[in-house]
């Protein structure tokens, strides 16, 4: 059985980006892994392309949903099929550094006190790397108030952490905030995460990313925050953080992009 199972869900993604993401996993210095890719009901053209792409390496296992079921359901299918001791997330438009799996697996082996590990990320757009997100090294419960202190596609989990949490919540109340909900649920169970202070992934974030953030998803994030903060015991006195997504959604997209570039530009 492989040491690491890499979990990726994809739905009609850009084939150029998806090929890059897949190749970045296949090029890892740590080679004892399987790459589980769940095609979440993509159209015929993309499904045919992905089928062909997955034939180039025996470590790739393709799963297909007959209809679009969403990120949480697709990742849960990957987890159910996974054989690895560690479960690493990966998105179809990001790039993992060649030593990402090696370094994160070594960290978890050396630090049994942590249930999962993330890292910093280089921010990329149409013109290449434009910034870097430096994550809090050892997040605590209150670290979840402003935003999630972990970048979802950068994280590697111990398998037993997912077993304890029961996987991703498929309820539509957490739509586009499934990772935020999971991380808070893990912390509520007494499981902790760590962020390696090095950029081990290139995280795709450009103007198109803001177009995807429809206002209705911000209501889902508010609900995620409400339930998560209550579970963590940090809701009292922090209702303003529950409403933060709605207020942020009123900021024009171009202005929000400028704010983020000012904050993370390197």
Short mmCIF file of C-alpha atoms in Angstrom, two decimals:
data_model
loop_
_atom_site.label_atom_id
_atom_site.label_comp_id
_atom_site.label_asym_id
_atom_site.label_seq_id
_atom_site.Cartn_x
_atom_site.Cartn_y
_atom_site.Cartn_z
CA UNK A 1 0.00 0.00 0.00
CA UNK A 2 1.25 3.53 -0.72
CA UNK A 3 2.42 5.75 2.13
CA UNK A 4 0.48 8.79 0.85
CA UNK A 5 -2.84 9.16 -0.95
CA UNK A 6 -3.23 12.49 -2.78
CA UNK A 7 -6.88 13.59 -3.08
CA UNK A 8 -8.04 15.72 -6.01
CA UNK A 9 -11.56 16.60 -7.18
CA UNK A 10 -12.11 18.15 -10.59
CA UNK A 11 -15.07 19.49 -12.53
CA UNK A 12 -14.63 20.95 -16.03
CA UNK A 13 -11.35 22.56 -15.02
CA UNK A 14 -8.92 24.16 -17.45
CA UNK A 15 -7.00 21.19 -18.95
CA UNK A 16 -3.77 23.21 -19.08
CA UNK A 17 -3.94 23.92 -15.35
CA UNK A 18 -5.14 20.41 -14.50
CA UNK A 19 -2.28 18.81 -16.46
CA UNK A 20 0.20 21.04 -14.62
CA UNK A 21 -1.29 20.09 -11.25
CA UNK A 22 -1.19 16.37 -12.02
CA UNK A 23 2.37 16.56 -13.37
CA UNK A 24 3.52 18.37 -10.22
CA UNK A 25 2.41 15.37 -8.15
CA UNK A 26 3.95 12.85 -10.53
CA UNK A 27 7.28 14.75 -10.27
CA UNK A 28 7.47 14.50 -6.45
CA UNK A 29 10.75 13.44 -4.84
CA UNK A 30 8.65 11.19 -2.59
CA UNK A 31 7.40 8.46 -4.91
CA UNK A 32 5.41 6.09 -2.68
CA UNK A 33 2.01 7.64 -3.32
CA UNK A 34 -1.25 7.19 -5.20
CA UNK A 35 -3.12 10.07 -6.85
CA UNK A 36 -6.90 9.71 -6.56
CA UNK A 37 -8.77 11.99 -8.97
CA UNK A 38 -12.56 12.23 -8.71
CA UNK A 39 -14.20 13.57 -11.88
CA UNK A 40 -17.30 15.21 -10.43
CA UNK A 41 -19.63 14.70 -13.40
CA UNK A 42 -17.67 16.78 -15.93
CA UNK A 43 -18.89 17.09 -19.54
CA UNK A 44 -17.86 14.49 -22.12
CA UNK A 45 -14.94 16.42 -23.61
CA UNK A 46 -13.25 17.07 -20.29
CA UNK A 47 -13.99 13.54 -19.06
CA UNK A 48 -12.36 12.07 -22.18
CA UNK A 49 -9.32 14.30 -21.78
CA UNK A 50 -8.96 13.35 -18.10
CA UNK A 51 -9.34 9.65 -18.87
CA UNK A 52 -6.44 9.86 -21.30
CA UNK A 53 -4.35 11.94 -18.91
CA UNK A 54 -4.77 9.42 -16.12
CA UNK A 55 -3.34 6.60 -18.24
CA UNK A 56 0.16 8.06 -18.22
CA UNK A 57 1.07 6.80 -14.74
CA UNK A 58 -0.03 3.66 -12.91
CA UNK A 59 -0.18 5.57 -9.61
CA UNK A 60 -3.20 7.58 -10.80
CA UNK A 61 -6.64 6.21 -9.93
CA UNK A 62 -9.62 7.88 -11.58
CA UNK A 63 -13.07 7.94 -9.98
CA UNK A 64 -16.13 9.39 -11.74
CA UNK A 65 -19.40 10.70 -10.37
CA UNK A 66 -22.29 10.22 -12.79
CA UNK A 67 -23.56 13.69 -11.88
CA UNK A 68 -22.07 16.73 -10.20
CA UNK A 69 -22.15 16.12 -6.43
CA UNK A 70 -19.88 18.86 -5.13
CA UNK A 71 -16.44 19.06 -3.57
CA UNK A 72 -17.25 17.45 -0.20
CA UNK A 73 -18.91 14.38 -1.70
CA UNK A 74 -16.12 13.97 -4.27
CA UNK A 75 -13.35 14.18 -1.65
CA UNK A 76 -15.22 11.73 0.59
CA UNK A 77 -15.27 9.28 -2.33
CA UNK A 78 -11.50 9.70 -2.69
CA UNK A 79 -11.01 9.10 1.04
CA UNK A 80 -13.13 5.93 0.90
CA UNK A 81 -10.87 4.59 -1.88
CA UNK A 82 -7.58 5.78 -0.37
CA UNK A 83 -4.99 3.33 0.95
CA UNK A 84 -2.37 5.73 2.31
CA UNK A 85 -1.25 6.38 5.85
CA UNK A 86 -1.36 10.10 5.06
CA UNK A 87 -3.94 11.94 2.95
CA UNK A 88 -2.74 15.02 1.06
CA UNK A 89 -5.07 17.52 -0.60
CA UNK A 90 -4.46 18.93 -4.05
CA UNK A 91 -6.54 21.18 -6.32
CA UNK A 92 -6.69 20.91 -10.09
CA UNK A 93 -5.34 24.43 -10.69
CA UNK A 94 -2.45 24.54 -8.21
CA UNK A 95 1.13 23.27 -8.38
CA UNK A 96 2.91 21.34 -5.63
CA UNK A 97 6.62 21.94 -5.14
CA UNK A 98 8.69 18.85 -5.96
CA UNK A 99 9.51 18.15 -2.29
CA UNK A 100 6.11 18.98 -0.80
CA UNK A 101 5.03 15.39 -0.02
CA UNK A 102 8.47 14.44 1.26
CA UNK A 103 8.68 17.36 3.68
CA UNK A 104 5.13 17.12 4.98
CA UNK A 105 5.28 13.35 5.53
CA UNK A 106 8.61 13.74 7.36
CA UNK A 107 7.07 16.45 9.57
CA UNK A 108 4.09 14.29 10.57
CA UNK A 109 6.39 11.35 11.35
CA UNK A 110 8.54 13.56 13.56
CA UNK A 111 5.65 15.38 15.28
CA UNK A 112 2.91 13.00 16.47
CA UNK A 113 1.26 15.85 18.39
CA UNK A 114 -0.12 17.30 15.14
CA UNK A 115 -2.98 15.72 13.19
CA UNK A 116 -2.30 17.62 9.97
CA UNK A 117 0.20 20.01 8.41
CA UNK A 118 -0.13 22.84 5.90
CA UNK A 119 2.36 25.39 4.60
CA UNK A 120 2.84 28.83 3.11
CA UNK A 121 1.96 29.36 -0.55
CA UNK A 122 3.15 31.34 -3.52
CA UNK A 123 0.21 33.18 -5.11
CA UNK A 124 0.06 32.90 -8.89
CA UNK A 125 -1.97 34.45 -11.70
CA UNK A 126 -1.86 34.85 -15.45
CA UNK A 127 1.58 36.47 -15.25
CA UNK A 128 3.17 34.05 -12.80
CA UNK A 129 3.93 34.45 -9.08
CA UNK A 130 2.77 37.78 -7.66
CA UNK A 131 2.70 37.21 -3.91
CA UNK A 132 3.06 34.86 -0.95
CA UNK A 133 0.69 33.91 1.85
CA UNK A 134 2.59 33.36 5.07
CA UNK A 135 0.39 31.35 7.39
CA UNK A 136 0.37 31.36 11.20
CA UNK A 137 2.78 28.65 12.28
CA UNK A 138 0.81 27.16 15.17
CA UNK A 139 -2.85 28.25 14.90
CA UNK A 140 -5.06 28.17 17.98
CA UNK A 141 -8.84 28.28 18.28
CA UNK A 142 -9.11 32.05 17.96
CA UNK A 143 -7.02 31.91 14.78
CA UNK A 144 -10.22 30.87 12.99
CA UNK A 145 -11.95 34.21 13.68
CA UNK A 146 -10.59 36.32 10.79
CA UNK A 147 -10.35 33.46 8.27
CA UNK A 148 -9.24 29.86 7.98
CA UNK A 149 -5.61 29.62 9.17
CA UNK A 150 -4.94 26.78 6.71
CA UNK A 151 -4.82 26.70 2.91
CA UNK A 152 -6.90 23.67 1.99
CA UNK A 153 -4.90 22.31 -1.00
CA UNK A 154 -1.66 22.67 0.98
CA UNK A 155 -2.63 20.30 3.79
CA UNK A 156 -1.60 16.71 4.54
CA UNK A 157 -3.65 14.81 7.15
CA UNK A 158 -3.12 11.72 9.19
CA UNK A 159 -5.67 9.15 8.06
CA UNK A 160 -7.04 8.73 11.58
CA UNK A 161 -7.87 12.44 11.75
CA UNK A 162 -10.40 12.01 8.94
CA UNK A 163 -11.76 8.88 10.64
CA UNK A 164 -12.29 10.85 13.86
CA UNK A 165 -14.03 13.72 12.06
CA UNK A 166 -16.10 11.54 9.74
CA UNK A 167 -14.86 13.23 6.57
CA UNK A 168 -16.23 16.35 4.90
CA UNK A 169 -19.75 17.62 5.62
CA UNK A 170 -21.87 17.37 2.46
CA UNK A 171 -24.60 19.78 3.66
CA UNK A 172 -25.16 22.70 1.27
CA UNK A 173 -25.12 25.04 4.27
CA UNK A 174 -21.31 24.79 4.11
CA UNK A 175 -21.01 25.24 0.32
CA UNK A 176 -17.59 26.66 -0.66
CA UNK A 177 -16.55 26.56 3.02
CA UNK A 178 -16.21 22.80 3.46
CA UNK A 179 -12.53 23.04 4.39
CA UNK A 180 -13.10 25.82 6.94
CA UNK A 181 -15.82 23.72 8.58
CA UNK A 182 -13.60 20.62 8.66
CA UNK A 183 -10.64 22.40 10.23
CA UNK A 184 -12.82 23.86 12.99
CA UNK A 185 -14.43 20.47 13.62
CA UNK A 186 -10.99 18.88 13.94
CA UNK A 187 -9.94 21.55 16.46
CA UNK A 188 -13.17 21.03 18.42
CA UNK A 189 -12.17 17.35 18.69
CA UNK A 190 -8.84 18.38 20.20
CA UNK A 191 -6.82 17.74 17.02
CA UNK A 192 -4.30 20.37 15.99
CA UNK A 193 -2.57 21.53 12.82
CA UNK A 194 0.73 23.21 11.99
CA UNK A 195 1.89 25.33 9.04
CA UNK A 196 5.41 24.74 7.73
CA UNK A 197 7.00 28.14 7.21
CA UNK A 198 7.94 27.58 3.57
CA UNK A 199 5.95 27.87 0.33
CA UNK A 200 5.45 24.29 -0.85
CA UNK A 201 2.63 25.04 -3.30
CA UNK A 202 1.80 27.57 -6.00
CA UNK A 203 -1.79 28.62 -5.26
CA UNK A 204 -3.84 29.95 -8.17
CA UNK A 205 -5.47 33.26 -7.28
CA UNK A 206 -6.23 35.90 -9.90
CA UNK A 207 -9.14 38.12 -10.98
CA UNK A 208 -11.15 35.07 -12.03
CA UNK A 209 -11.01 33.80 -8.45
CA UNK A 210 -13.07 36.78 -7.30
CA UNK A 211 -15.69 36.22 -10.01
CA UNK A 212 -16.30 32.74 -8.56
CA UNK A 213 -17.07 34.14 -5.11
CA UNK A 214 -20.78 34.71 -5.55
CA UNK A 215 -22.53 36.60 -2.79
CA UNK A 216 -24.76 33.64 -1.90
CA UNK A 217 -21.68 31.64 -0.93
CA UNK A 218 -20.92 34.30 1.65
CA UNK A 219 -24.12 33.37 3.50
CA UNK A 220 -22.81 29.79 3.62
CA UNK A 221 -19.56 31.05 5.11
CA UNK A 222 -21.51 33.00 7.74
CA UNK A 223 -23.34 29.80 8.72
CA UNK A 224 -20.04 27.91 8.77
CA UNK A 225 -18.56 30.51 11.09
CA UNK A 226 -21.60 30.55 13.38
CA UNK A 227 -21.63 26.79 13.94
CA UNK A 228 -17.85 26.49 13.99
CA UNK A 229 -17.25 29.33 16.46
CA UNK A 230 -19.97 27.95 18.72
CA UNK A 231 -18.38 24.49 18.62
CA UNK A 232 -14.97 25.98 19.44
CA UNK A 233 -16.35 28.10 22.28
CA UNK A 234 -15.24 31.39 20.69
CA UNK A 235 -18.59 32.83 19.53
CA UNK A 236 -19.23 35.09 22.53
CA UNK A 237 -18.13 38.65 21.73
CA UNK A 238 -17.18 37.74 18.15
CA UNK A 239 -20.43 37.99 16.20
CA UNK A 240 -18.78 40.63 13.99
CA UNK A 241 -16.55 37.88 12.58
CA UNK A 242 -19.64 35.83 11.73
CA UNK A 243 -20.91 38.72 9.59
CA UNK A 244 -17.52 39.54 8.07
CA UNK A 245 -18.10 37.64 4.77
CA UNK A 246 -21.23 39.69 4.02
CA UNK A 247 -19.42 42.97 4.61
CA UNK A 248 -16.41 41.88 2.58
CA UNK A 249 -18.73 40.92 -0.27
CA UNK A 250 -19.82 44.55 -0.61
CA UNK A 251 -16.29 45.62 -1.54
CA UNK A 252 -15.87 45.92 -5.35
CA UNK A 253 -13.90 43.02 -6.82
CA UNK A 254 -11.19 45.22 -8.28
CA UNK A 255 -10.69 46.93 -4.95
CA UNK A 256 -10.57 43.59 -3.14
CA UNK A 257 -7.96 42.34 -5.61
CA UNK A 258 -5.90 45.49 -5.00
CA UNK A 259 -6.16 45.04 -1.22
CA UNK A 260 -4.97 41.45 -1.44
CA UNK A 261 -2.10 42.34 -3.77
CA UNK A 262 -1.04 45.09 -1.37
CA UNK A 263 -1.11 42.62 1.51
CA UNK A 264 0.61 39.65 -0.12
CA UNK A 265 2.75 41.08 -2.92
CA UNK A 266 6.43 40.17 -2.92
#
